[in-house]
Structures are given as C-alpha cells and as structure tokens.
Amino acid sequence: MLSSREKISIRQAVILFLMFVYSAAIRIFPAYAAKTAGRAGWLSPVVALLPFVCLVYIIQALFIDSKGANLSDIIYKTLGKFFGSAVITLYLVWLMISLGIIVRNFAERFLSSLLPSTPISFFTVTILALAFFTLRRGIVYISRTAEFLFLILTCIFIILFVLTIPNFEVINLFPVTYYDALPLIKSSYSVISIWSIFTFIFFFGDKINDKEHIKRFGLQGSVYLLITTMMLLIQTIGVYGYSVIERVPSAYAFVVKSISVLETIERIESIAVVSWVIADFITISVISYAIVSIIKSLFSLSDVKPFISPVMIFAYIFSLYIAQNKFELENFTSYISMPVNIILGFILPLVILIIKAVRRAA
Amino acid sequence: MVYLLLVIATVSISDIRDLVSQNRKKDLYVYAVFMLLVAAFAIFYFSDPARDSFSKIIFSIAGKGD
C-alpha cells in the first residue's frame, strides 16, 4: 500500500514513461531507422537497449540514498545551490521547449492525416485545456488514467500489428549482415534520444513511491520498449520497405491505412488516431507536471497547482512560434531535440552520479 | 491576441485570489512574474505571427539557416 494518497508507484511512473515514448516513437523511429540502417533498421532498438539499461541503473544509483527526493533535490545536493540552479534552469527551459514541440506535433499529426483545413489552434487549445483540467487534480489522477489507457493502447497496437502481418514482405527485413552494424549504431541514436525521457519523469520523483524498485520496473519497461519498438519498425519497414518508409512523412499512419480485413473492413486509421490522442494527452500532462515540479523546486514554492496555467498558456503560444511549418519542426527535432535529449537525459545524469560518487569518496 | 490576453487576465485573477486567500506570498510573486512573462510573450508573438520562427532563429545562430 502506498504511504500517501498523493503519490504514485514506480510502476505507474514507468507506465507514464512508456506512454510518453509511444507518442514520439511512432512519429520519429520508422523514418529515421529506415534512413540510417535500411532494411536492418528494425534491429536498432536492440542496440539502444544497453544504453537504456545503463540509464536505469544510473537513475537507481542517484536515488539509492534519497528515496523521498526528486531529481532537482539530488542536483542541488550534488552540485550546490549555484550550479544546481543553473542545471535545473537548463532542464526547465528545455522541457518548456519540448512541451511546445509536442503540442505542435499533436496538431500537425491531425492536420496532415485527418483534418487538413481545421485551424491549428483548435487542436492545441483542446488538448491543452484537457491536460490543464486533469493536472489541476494532481499526478495521481493522471497516473490512474494512464494505467487504464495503457492497456487499451497496447491492445490497439497489438491488434494493428496482427492485422498488418498479411502485408509483410520478408525481403524488406532480410538479409541483415555484419555490414549493417555501423548503420545500426547510428540508427539507435534516435531511439536512445527518445528513451532518455526516462530521466525527466524523476523531476516529480518526490511524488513517486518505492523508488528502490526503479531497477526492477525500469528493466521490465525496457523489455516492453524493446518488443514494441521492434514491432513498430517491423510493421513499417516490413510492409513497404525502407526506401518508401524513409520518404513517407507519417509512416505508421501510412501502414495502418493499408490494412484491409477480409477486403471488407478498411480505412481503420481512426483507431490509430485514438491511440495517438491518448498517448499525446498523457505526454503533455506528464511533461507539464515535470515543468511545474521543476519550477516548485527552483523557487522553493509550496504547491505546483497555480503554475499549471502559465505553463499551459506558454505551451499554446510556443507551439505556434516554434516553427512556421512541418518541415522546420522536423528539422528542429532531428538536429536539436535529439542531441539535447541525449545530453540532458543520459549524459548529465551520468555526470551528476560521477560527481556524487567523487564527493562521497572525498 | 485580445482574447488570449483576456484569458490570461481571467486565469490570473482566479489563481491570485486562491494564492492570496492561502497567504502564500512567495508563490504569488513568482506566479505574477511568470504570468507577466507569458503575457509579454503573447504580445510579442501575436503582434507579428509571421516573424521568423524559433527554429529558424536557432538554425541561423547555428549557421544552418538559409
């Protein structure tokens, strides 16, 4: 039983992370894996698994003696007030930029696949208003909702995968030779950059119970990620081949549109759209909660609730300001978001852990 | 822009009333600064929505712009 009704379990936190990844994965992985690793692209999650497992161990080690703390507290404790504030501010700025990108991507996905002539503000305001009213109730409500929606999302994903099996061409996935090793390492870059989001969940680590089980649930989550990411890549590259997938803007939607059940049930992409909305809602809620938690830690405030509204309004404006078109948005994701995610999600936690170990030894 | 500023004003009044009733002065000051920055950002963006985007500015700083 949880020690407080205001807190979530580490299992729920990992589910929030998995739903967060889902949204970005279907948008980024297929095209990037196809472009960099060709027909071997479906193996890129295997290469990315080892760094992710390392990240799980890093996070576990950071929280080993600070079970009631969040990541901001650990950064302060390790780097001191001045450098700690600088690093936390860096995380705050980056997460606010990321929130704008996620909100914009949510709208762009609808504009490019279903409702091209609808004003973009309609989508952004709707999802932000929904996240705003849910967040006012706290992270516990979001986690419980996510726990339930996670099952639906997984079922939809598996059903769509099974329905795609008749369209698979083995020639699109094989042969894979040792010449593919280097391209595979390159293609795992996008996977690692998205999986590094795991770190950001711990900015509300003070709201997460039983952090001594980070390793256990983190490793279970990594197995889930490995299987589902491989399924996603097999589903996309396996149906159309890497040369098509690397050029298609929304590869997953493109594949789902091709599904035909007994030549009677077709155009079932609306089911996939439902899963995107669910995943994006959770993603926006989680990242917004991480932002307000950072603001709370940075200014030593008593509650996060009043700061949800400025963050949401900022997200609305920034989602419009981030890019003038989808092309700019995709470029920003490839050239800026991915490396910064790796630096802030993987490298900085490792640096903090090393400094913590050195200070303890001294 | 006017509608957005009205929304900002309405939300601010509601949140500030809550903060004042709970006597959380520090939270109130930080909140006011954040909301003013957001309002300034709204005026900045909506005064010319066709201005160079954030991505374009970042790329030109990084030397990848056109």
Short mmCIF file of C-alpha atoms in Angstrom, two decimals:
data_model
loop_
_atom_site.label_atom_id
_atom_site.label_comp_id
_atom_site.label_asym_id
_atom_site.label_seq_id
_atom_site.Cartn_x
_atom_site.Cartn_y
_atom_site.Cartn_z
CA MET A 1 0.00 0.00 0.00
CA LEU A 2 1.23 3.48 -0.82
CA SER A 3 2.37 5.63 2.07
CA SER A 4 0.45 8.62 0.72
CA ARG A 5 -2.59 9.03 -1.48
CA GLU A 6 -0.82 11.97 -3.12
CA LYS A 7 1.89 9.75 -4.56
CA ILE A 8 2.16 7.27 -7.40
CA SER A 9 4.06 3.99 -7.52
CA ILE A 10 7.21 3.47 -9.59
CA ARG A 11 5.20 1.05 -11.73
CA GLN A 12 2.76 3.87 -12.60
CA ALA A 13 5.69 6.20 -13.29
CA VAL A 14 7.17 3.68 -15.74
CA ILE A 15 3.76 3.38 -17.44
CA LEU A 16 3.68 7.19 -17.82
CA PHE A 17 7.13 6.97 -19.41
CA LEU A 18 6.09 4.17 -21.80
CA MET A 19 3.08 6.19 -22.99
CA PHE A 20 5.32 9.22 -23.38
CA VAL A 21 7.67 7.20 -25.59
CA TYR A 22 4.83 5.76 -27.70
CA SER A 23 3.78 9.17 -28.99
CA ALA A 24 7.29 10.16 -30.10
CA ALA A 25 8.24 6.67 -31.32
CA ILE A 26 5.56 6.34 -33.99
CA ARG A 27 6.48 9.79 -35.30
CA ILE A 28 10.27 9.51 -35.37
CA PHE A 29 11.58 5.92 -35.31
CA PRO A 30 10.39 4.39 -38.61
CA ALA A 31 11.70 7.15 -40.90
CA TYR A 32 14.98 7.57 -39.02
CA ALA A 33 15.70 3.82 -38.76
CA ALA A 34 14.86 3.28 -42.44
CA LYS A 35 17.02 6.23 -43.49
CA THR A 36 20.12 5.30 -41.47
CA ALA A 37 20.05 1.49 -41.29
CA GLY A 38 17.96 0.47 -44.31
CA ARG A 39 16.36 -2.96 -44.05
CA ALA A 40 18.26 -3.66 -40.81
CA GLY A 41 16.57 -0.65 -39.16
CA TRP A 42 14.12 -2.86 -37.28
CA LEU A 43 17.07 -4.07 -35.12
CA SER A 44 18.01 -0.57 -33.87
CA PRO A 45 16.13 -0.96 -30.52
CA VAL A 46 18.41 -3.93 -29.72
CA VAL A 47 21.44 -1.64 -29.97
CA ALA A 48 19.68 1.08 -27.92
CA LEU A 49 18.76 -1.35 -25.16
CA LEU A 50 22.18 -1.40 -23.48
CA PRO A 51 22.42 2.42 -23.02
CA PHE A 52 18.86 2.45 -21.69
CA VAL A 53 19.61 -0.29 -19.16
CA CYS A 54 22.64 1.77 -18.08
CA LEU A 55 20.34 4.78 -17.65
CA VAL A 56 18.01 2.75 -15.43
CA TYR A 57 21.00 1.78 -13.23
CA ILE A 58 22.18 5.43 -13.17
CA ILE A 59 18.78 6.67 -12.00
CA GLN A 60 18.58 3.87 -9.41
CA ALA A 61 22.04 4.82 -8.13
CA LEU A 62 21.07 8.52 -7.92
CA PHE A 63 18.06 7.73 -5.75
CA ILE A 64 19.65 4.99 -3.66
CA ASP A 65 20.02 7.16 -0.54
CA SER A 66 17.41 9.83 -1.34
CA LYS A 67 14.16 7.92 -1.63
CA GLY A 68 11.88 10.86 -0.79
CA ALA A 69 13.66 13.32 -3.11
CA ASN A 70 13.15 14.35 -6.70
CA LEU A 71 15.84 14.85 -9.35
CA SER A 72 16.05 18.61 -8.64
CA ASP A 73 16.83 17.88 -4.96
CA ILE A 74 19.58 15.46 -5.99
CA ILE A 75 21.05 18.00 -8.44
CA TYR A 76 21.09 20.66 -5.70
CA LYS A 77 22.61 18.23 -3.21
CA THR A 78 25.35 17.21 -5.64
CA LEU A 79 26.19 20.44 -7.47
CA GLY A 80 25.38 23.02 -4.80
CA LYS A 81 22.98 25.96 -4.96
CA PHE A 82 24.58 27.96 -7.80
CA PHE A 83 25.50 25.22 -10.30
CA GLY A 84 22.44 23.23 -9.27
CA SER A 85 20.14 26.17 -10.10
CA ALA A 86 21.91 26.63 -13.46
CA VAL A 87 21.46 22.96 -14.41
CA ILE A 88 17.84 22.87 -13.24
CA THR A 89 17.10 26.07 -15.20
CA LEU A 90 18.59 24.37 -18.26
CA TYR A 91 16.23 21.42 -17.76
CA LEU A 92 13.30 23.81 -17.24
CA VAL A 93 13.99 25.71 -20.46
CA TRP A 94 14.44 22.51 -22.43
CA LEU A 95 11.27 20.88 -21.09
CA MET A 96 9.27 24.03 -21.92
CA ILE A 97 10.63 23.94 -25.48
CA SER A 98 9.84 20.21 -25.66
CA LEU A 99 6.28 20.84 -24.47
CA GLY A 100 5.79 23.34 -27.31
CA ILE A 101 7.16 20.80 -29.80
CA ILE A 102 4.90 18.01 -28.52
CA VAL A 103 1.78 20.21 -28.65
CA ARG A 104 2.64 21.34 -32.17
CA ASN A 105 3.31 17.76 -33.30
CA PHE A 106 -0.07 16.72 -31.90
CA ALA A 107 -1.77 19.35 -34.05
CA GLU A 108 0.38 18.66 -37.13
CA ARG A 109 -0.50 14.96 -36.97
CA PHE A 110 -4.20 15.79 -37.29
CA LEU A 111 -3.62 18.43 -39.95
CA SER A 112 -1.58 16.08 -42.13
CA SER A 113 -3.67 12.93 -41.71
CA LEU A 114 -7.32 13.72 -40.97
CA LEU A 115 -8.46 17.35 -40.83
CA PRO A 116 -6.19 19.45 -43.08
CA SER A 117 -8.37 22.58 -43.24
CA THR A 118 -9.01 22.94 -39.49
CA PRO A 119 -7.28 25.87 -37.69
CA ILE A 120 -4.23 24.61 -35.79
CA SER A 121 -5.33 26.44 -32.62
CA PHE A 122 -8.41 24.22 -32.40
CA PHE A 123 -6.21 21.15 -31.73
CA THR A 124 -3.68 22.84 -29.47
CA VAL A 125 -6.26 24.60 -27.29
CA THR A 126 -8.37 21.43 -26.95
CA ILE A 127 -5.52 19.16 -25.81
CA LEU A 128 -4.03 21.83 -23.51
CA ALA A 129 -7.41 22.55 -21.90
CA LEU A 130 -7.93 18.82 -21.31
CA ALA A 131 -4.45 18.45 -19.79
CA PHE A 132 -4.96 21.62 -17.70
CA PHE A 133 -8.16 20.41 -16.04
CA THR A 134 -6.69 16.95 -15.41
CA LEU A 135 -3.44 18.32 -13.98
CA ARG A 136 -5.31 20.52 -11.51
CA ARG A 137 -6.38 17.28 -9.79
CA GLY A 138 -2.76 16.11 -9.48
CA ILE A 139 -0.43 13.48 -10.88
CA VAL A 140 -2.29 10.63 -9.14
CA TYR A 141 -5.34 11.11 -11.36
CA ILE A 142 -3.21 11.17 -14.50
CA SER A 143 -1.35 8.03 -13.44
CA ARG A 144 -4.53 6.10 -12.75
CA THR A 145 -5.97 7.21 -16.08
CA ALA A 146 -2.71 6.28 -17.80
CA GLU A 147 -2.68 2.84 -16.17
CA PHE A 148 -6.08 2.08 -17.67
CA LEU A 149 -5.40 3.72 -21.04
CA PHE A 150 -2.07 1.90 -21.29
CA LEU A 151 -3.90 -1.41 -21.60
CA ILE A 152 -6.15 -0.02 -24.35
CA LEU A 153 -3.16 1.47 -26.14
CA THR A 154 -1.22 -1.80 -26.01
CA CYS A 155 -4.26 -3.76 -27.26
CA ILE A 156 -4.79 -1.34 -30.17
CA PHE A 157 -1.09 -1.54 -31.05
CA ILE A 158 -1.03 -5.36 -30.99
CA ILE A 159 -4.29 -5.65 -33.00
CA LEU A 160 -2.98 -3.26 -35.66
CA PHE A 161 0.29 -5.21 -35.78
CA VAL A 162 -1.51 -8.52 -36.24
CA LEU A 163 -3.73 -7.05 -38.96
CA THR A 164 -0.60 -5.86 -40.80
CA ILE A 165 1.05 -9.31 -40.82
CA PRO A 166 -0.53 -10.39 -44.17
CA ASN A 167 1.13 -7.36 -45.83
CA PHE A 168 4.67 -8.22 -44.62
CA GLU A 169 7.39 -8.91 -47.19
CA VAL A 170 10.32 -10.82 -45.68
CA ILE A 171 12.61 -9.36 -48.35
CA ASN A 172 12.04 -5.91 -46.76
CA LEU A 173 13.60 -7.08 -43.47
CA PHE A 174 16.32 -9.51 -44.55
CA PRO A 175 19.16 -10.16 -45.16
CA VAL A 176 20.93 -8.47 -42.25
CA THR A 177 24.72 -8.82 -42.33
CA TYR A 178 27.64 -7.59 -40.22
CA TYR A 179 27.97 -4.66 -42.65
CA ASP A 180 24.79 -3.31 -41.01
CA ALA A 181 26.46 -3.00 -37.60
CA LEU A 182 27.65 0.62 -38.02
CA PRO A 183 24.38 1.90 -39.59
CA LEU A 184 22.52 0.17 -36.76
CA ILE A 185 24.56 2.00 -34.14
CA LYS A 186 23.79 5.27 -35.99
CA SER A 187 20.07 4.50 -36.19
CA SER A 188 19.89 3.70 -32.47
CA TYR A 189 20.67 7.40 -31.88
CA SER A 190 17.01 8.37 -32.38
CA VAL A 191 15.80 5.53 -30.15
CA ILE A 192 18.22 6.49 -27.36
CA SER A 193 17.22 10.16 -27.62
CA ILE A 194 13.55 9.31 -27.04
CA TRP A 195 14.19 6.69 -24.34
CA SER A 196 16.29 9.25 -22.44
CA ILE A 197 12.99 10.91 -21.49
CA PHE A 198 13.03 8.39 -18.61
CA THR A 199 15.21 10.84 -16.67
CA PHE A 200 12.63 13.65 -16.89
CA ILE A 201 9.97 11.58 -15.09
CA PHE A 202 12.06 11.84 -11.91
CA PHE A 203 11.65 15.61 -11.69
CA PHE A 204 8.50 14.71 -9.80
CA GLY A 205 10.34 11.88 -8.04
CA ASP A 206 9.08 13.19 -4.67
CA LYS A 207 5.63 12.10 -5.84
CA ILE A 208 6.87 8.60 -6.66
CA ASN A 209 6.90 5.89 -4.00
CA ASP A 210 9.06 2.77 -3.73
CA LYS A 211 11.97 4.18 -5.73
CA GLU A 212 14.09 1.26 -4.52
CA HIS A 213 12.33 -0.69 -7.33
CA ILE A 214 13.40 1.65 -10.17
CA LYS A 215 15.74 -1.05 -11.48
CA ARG A 216 13.10 -3.77 -11.44
CA PHE A 217 10.33 -1.80 -13.16
CA GLY A 218 12.80 0.06 -15.38
CA LEU A 219 14.13 -3.24 -16.73
CA GLN A 220 10.60 -4.58 -17.24
CA GLY A 221 9.83 -1.36 -19.10
CA SER A 222 12.94 -1.82 -21.24
CA VAL A 223 11.75 -5.28 -22.33
CA TYR A 224 8.35 -3.79 -23.23
CA LEU A 225 10.08 -0.96 -25.14
CA LEU A 226 12.35 -3.39 -27.00
CA ILE A 227 9.45 -5.58 -28.12
CA THR A 228 7.03 -2.78 -29.07
CA THR A 229 9.68 -0.68 -30.86
CA MET A 230 10.78 -3.71 -32.87
CA MET A 231 7.12 -4.44 -33.68
CA LEU A 232 6.67 -0.84 -34.84
CA LEU A 233 9.73 -0.98 -37.08
CA ILE A 234 8.91 -4.44 -38.46
CA GLN A 235 5.36 -3.24 -39.15
CA THR A 236 6.53 -0.19 -41.11
CA ILE A 237 9.77 -1.32 -42.83
CA GLY A 238 8.40 -4.85 -43.28
CA VAL A 239 5.35 -3.70 -45.26
CA TYR A 240 6.69 -1.00 -47.58
CA GLY A 241 10.46 -1.42 -47.37
CA TYR A 242 13.00 1.09 -46.11
CA SER A 243 13.18 3.12 -49.34
CA VAL A 244 9.49 4.05 -49.07
CA ILE A 245 9.35 4.48 -45.28
CA GLU A 246 12.27 6.93 -45.19
CA ARG A 247 10.36 9.24 -47.56
CA VAL A 248 6.84 9.00 -46.09
CA PRO A 249 6.01 11.76 -43.57
CA SER A 250 3.81 9.64 -41.22
CA ALA A 251 4.99 6.10 -41.87
CA TYR A 252 2.88 4.42 -39.19
CA ALA A 253 -0.34 6.12 -40.36
CA PHE A 254 0.56 5.16 -43.93
CA VAL A 255 0.89 1.49 -42.96
CA VAL A 256 -2.28 1.48 -40.87
CA LYS A 257 -4.20 2.98 -43.80
CA SER A 258 -3.18 -0.05 -45.88
CA ILE A 259 -4.82 -2.54 -43.51
CA SER A 260 -7.70 -4.46 -45.01
CA VAL A 261 -9.57 -7.18 -43.11
CA LEU A 262 -11.04 -9.77 -45.50
CA GLU A 263 -11.35 -6.95 -48.05
CA THR A 264 -14.42 -5.64 -46.20
CA ILE A 265 -13.13 -3.62 -43.25
CA GLU A 266 -10.75 -0.91 -44.43
CA ARG A 267 -9.65 2.64 -43.51
CA ILE A 268 -9.24 1.77 -39.83
CA GLU A 269 -6.68 4.51 -39.20
CA SER A 270 -9.22 6.22 -36.93
CA ILE A 271 -8.36 3.52 -34.34
CA ALA A 272 -4.69 4.55 -34.58
CA VAL A 273 -5.71 8.20 -34.22
CA VAL A 274 -7.46 7.36 -30.93
CA SER A 275 -4.24 5.82 -29.64
CA TRP A 276 -2.25 8.94 -30.68
CA VAL A 277 -4.67 11.22 -28.85
CA ILE A 278 -4.42 9.07 -25.71
CA ALA A 279 -0.61 8.98 -25.86
CA ASP A 280 -0.28 12.71 -26.61
CA PHE A 281 -2.64 13.63 -23.78
CA ILE A 282 -0.52 11.65 -21.30
CA THR A 283 2.72 13.01 -22.79
CA ILE A 284 1.58 16.64 -22.49
CA SER A 285 0.28 16.08 -18.96
CA VAL A 286 3.48 14.37 -17.79
CA ILE A 287 5.87 16.92 -19.26
CA SER A 288 3.74 19.80 -17.89
CA TYR A 289 3.81 18.22 -14.45
CA ALA A 290 7.60 17.81 -14.69
CA ILE A 291 7.87 21.52 -15.61
CA VAL A 292 5.76 22.75 -12.69
CA SER A 293 7.69 20.42 -10.36
CA ILE A 294 10.96 21.99 -11.53
CA ILE A 295 9.51 25.49 -11.00
CA LYS A 296 8.46 24.44 -7.50
CA SER A 297 11.97 23.15 -6.67
CA LEU A 298 13.76 26.09 -8.30
CA PHE A 299 11.86 28.75 -6.34
CA SER A 300 11.19 26.66 -3.20
CA LEU A 301 7.42 27.01 -3.60
CA SER A 302 4.75 25.22 -1.59
CA ASP A 303 2.50 23.94 -4.40
CA VAL A 304 2.61 23.31 -8.14
CA LYS A 305 -1.08 23.87 -8.88
CA PRO A 306 -1.13 27.66 -9.63
CA PHE A 307 1.75 27.29 -12.11
CA ILE A 308 -0.12 24.94 -14.42
CA SER A 309 -1.98 27.81 -16.11
CA PRO A 310 1.09 29.90 -17.13
CA VAL A 311 2.82 26.76 -18.40
CA MET A 312 -0.22 25.78 -20.49
CA ILE A 313 -0.65 29.27 -21.96
CA PHE A 314 3.08 29.39 -22.74
CA ALA A 315 2.80 25.97 -24.45
CA TYR A 316 -0.03 27.26 -26.64
CA ILE A 317 1.91 30.33 -27.82
CA PHE A 318 5.23 28.49 -28.17
CA SER A 319 3.64 25.66 -30.18
CA LEU A 320 2.80 28.30 -32.79
CA TYR A 321 6.13 30.12 -32.53
CA ILE A 322 8.41 27.03 -32.63
CA ALA A 323 8.11 26.54 -36.40
CA GLN A 324 6.29 28.03 -39.35
CA ASN A 325 5.74 24.66 -41.00
CA LYS A 326 6.14 20.92 -40.52
CA PHE A 327 9.47 20.90 -42.34
CA GLU A 328 11.03 23.32 -39.81
CA LEU A 329 9.56 21.30 -36.96
CA GLU A 330 11.06 18.03 -38.25
CA ASN A 331 14.45 19.69 -38.77
CA PHE A 332 14.39 21.06 -35.24
CA THR A 333 13.57 17.59 -33.89
CA SER A 334 16.37 15.91 -35.86
CA TYR A 335 19.15 18.45 -35.38
CA ILE A 336 18.36 20.00 -31.99
CA SER A 337 15.90 17.89 -29.95
CA MET A 338 17.62 14.54 -30.35
CA PRO A 339 21.14 15.58 -29.29
CA VAL A 340 19.84 17.80 -26.46
CA ASN A 341 17.64 14.94 -25.18
CA ILE A 342 20.69 12.67 -25.08
CA ILE A 343 22.80 15.29 -23.29
CA LEU A 344 20.14 16.11 -20.68
CA GLY A 345 18.65 12.64 -20.41
CA PHE A 346 21.76 10.44 -20.49
CA ILE A 347 24.98 12.38 -20.14
CA LEU A 348 24.06 14.87 -17.38
CA PRO A 349 22.61 12.23 -15.02
CA LEU A 350 25.82 10.22 -15.51
CA VAL A 351 27.94 13.32 -14.76
CA ILE A 352 25.84 14.05 -11.66
CA LEU A 353 26.28 10.44 -10.49
CA ILE A 354 30.06 10.62 -11.00
CA ILE A 355 30.28 13.94 -9.09
CA LYS A 356 28.12 12.45 -6.33
CA ALA A 357 30.42 9.39 -6.07
CA VAL A 358 33.58 11.53 -6.09
CA ARG A 359 32.22 13.86 -3.40
CA ARG A 360 31.22 10.91 -1.27
CA ALA A 361 34.67 9.32 -1.63
CA ALA A 362 36.46 12.61 -0.82
CA MET B 1 -4.44 38.39 -29.20
CA VAL B 2 -7.13 40.31 -27.30
CA TYR B 3 -8.98 37.07 -26.48
CA LEU B 4 -5.76 35.44 -25.27
CA LEU B 5 -4.95 38.41 -23.05
CA LEU B 6 -8.49 38.23 -21.64
CA VAL B 7 -7.96 34.54 -20.87
CA ILE B 8 -4.61 35.34 -19.21
CA ALA B 9 -6.26 38.08 -17.12
CA THR B 10 -9.18 35.84 -16.09
CA VAL B 11 -6.97 32.88 -15.16
CA SER B 12 -4.55 35.19 -13.29
CA ILE B 13 -7.31 36.76 -11.22
CA SER B 14 -8.65 33.32 -10.26
CA ASP B 15 -5.21 31.93 -9.34
CA ILE B 16 -4.12 35.11 -7.50
CA ARG B 17 -7.33 35.06 -5.41
CA ASP B 18 -6.51 31.49 -4.38
CA LEU B 19 -2.91 32.37 -3.52
CA VAL B 20 -3.94 35.48 -1.53
CA SER B 21 -6.57 33.53 0.42
CA GLN B 22 -3.91 30.95 1.36
CA ASN B 23 -1.42 33.74 2.24
CA ARG B 24 1.34 32.27 0.04
CA LYS B 25 3.25 35.47 -0.76
CA LYS B 26 6.33 33.91 -2.32
CA ASP B 27 4.21 31.75 -4.63
CA LEU B 28 2.21 34.85 -5.54
CA TYR B 29 5.27 36.87 -6.57
CA VAL B 30 6.74 34.03 -8.65
CA TYR B 31 3.34 33.41 -10.23
CA ALA B 32 2.92 37.09 -11.12
CA VAL B 33 6.37 37.19 -12.75
CA PHE B 34 5.63 34.03 -14.77
CA MET B 35 2.24 35.29 -15.92
CA LEU B 36 3.68 38.69 -16.91
CA LEU B 37 6.39 36.93 -18.93
CA VAL B 38 3.77 34.76 -20.63
CA ALA B 39 1.62 37.83 -21.40
CA ALA B 40 4.69 39.62 -22.82
CA PHE B 41 5.46 36.57 -24.95
CA ALA B 42 1.85 36.52 -26.20
CA ILE B 43 2.07 40.20 -27.21
CA PHE B 44 5.47 39.58 -28.82
CA TYR B 45 4.24 36.64 -30.91
CA PHE B 46 0.75 37.82 -31.87
CA SER B 47 1.90 41.33 -32.81
CA ASP B 48 3.55 39.67 -35.84
CA PRO B 49 2.81 35.91 -36.17
CA ALA B 50 4.68 35.81 -39.49
CA ARG B 51 8.00 36.70 -37.85
CA ASP B 52 10.93 34.25 -38.03
CA SER B 53 10.15 31.13 -36.01
CA PHE B 54 12.16 29.91 -33.03
CA SER B 55 13.61 27.04 -35.13
CA LYS B 56 14.68 29.42 -37.86
CA ILE B 57 16.43 31.69 -35.35
CA ILE B 58 18.20 28.73 -33.71
CA PHE B 59 19.32 27.38 -37.09
CA SER B 60 20.62 30.75 -38.20
CA ILE B 61 22.58 31.06 -34.92
CA ALA B 62 23.97 27.56 -35.50
CA GLY B 63 24.91 28.53 -39.05
CA LYS B 64 22.47 26.13 -40.66
CA GLY B 65 19.99 28.76 -41.82
CA ASP B 66 19.42 29.71 -45.47
#
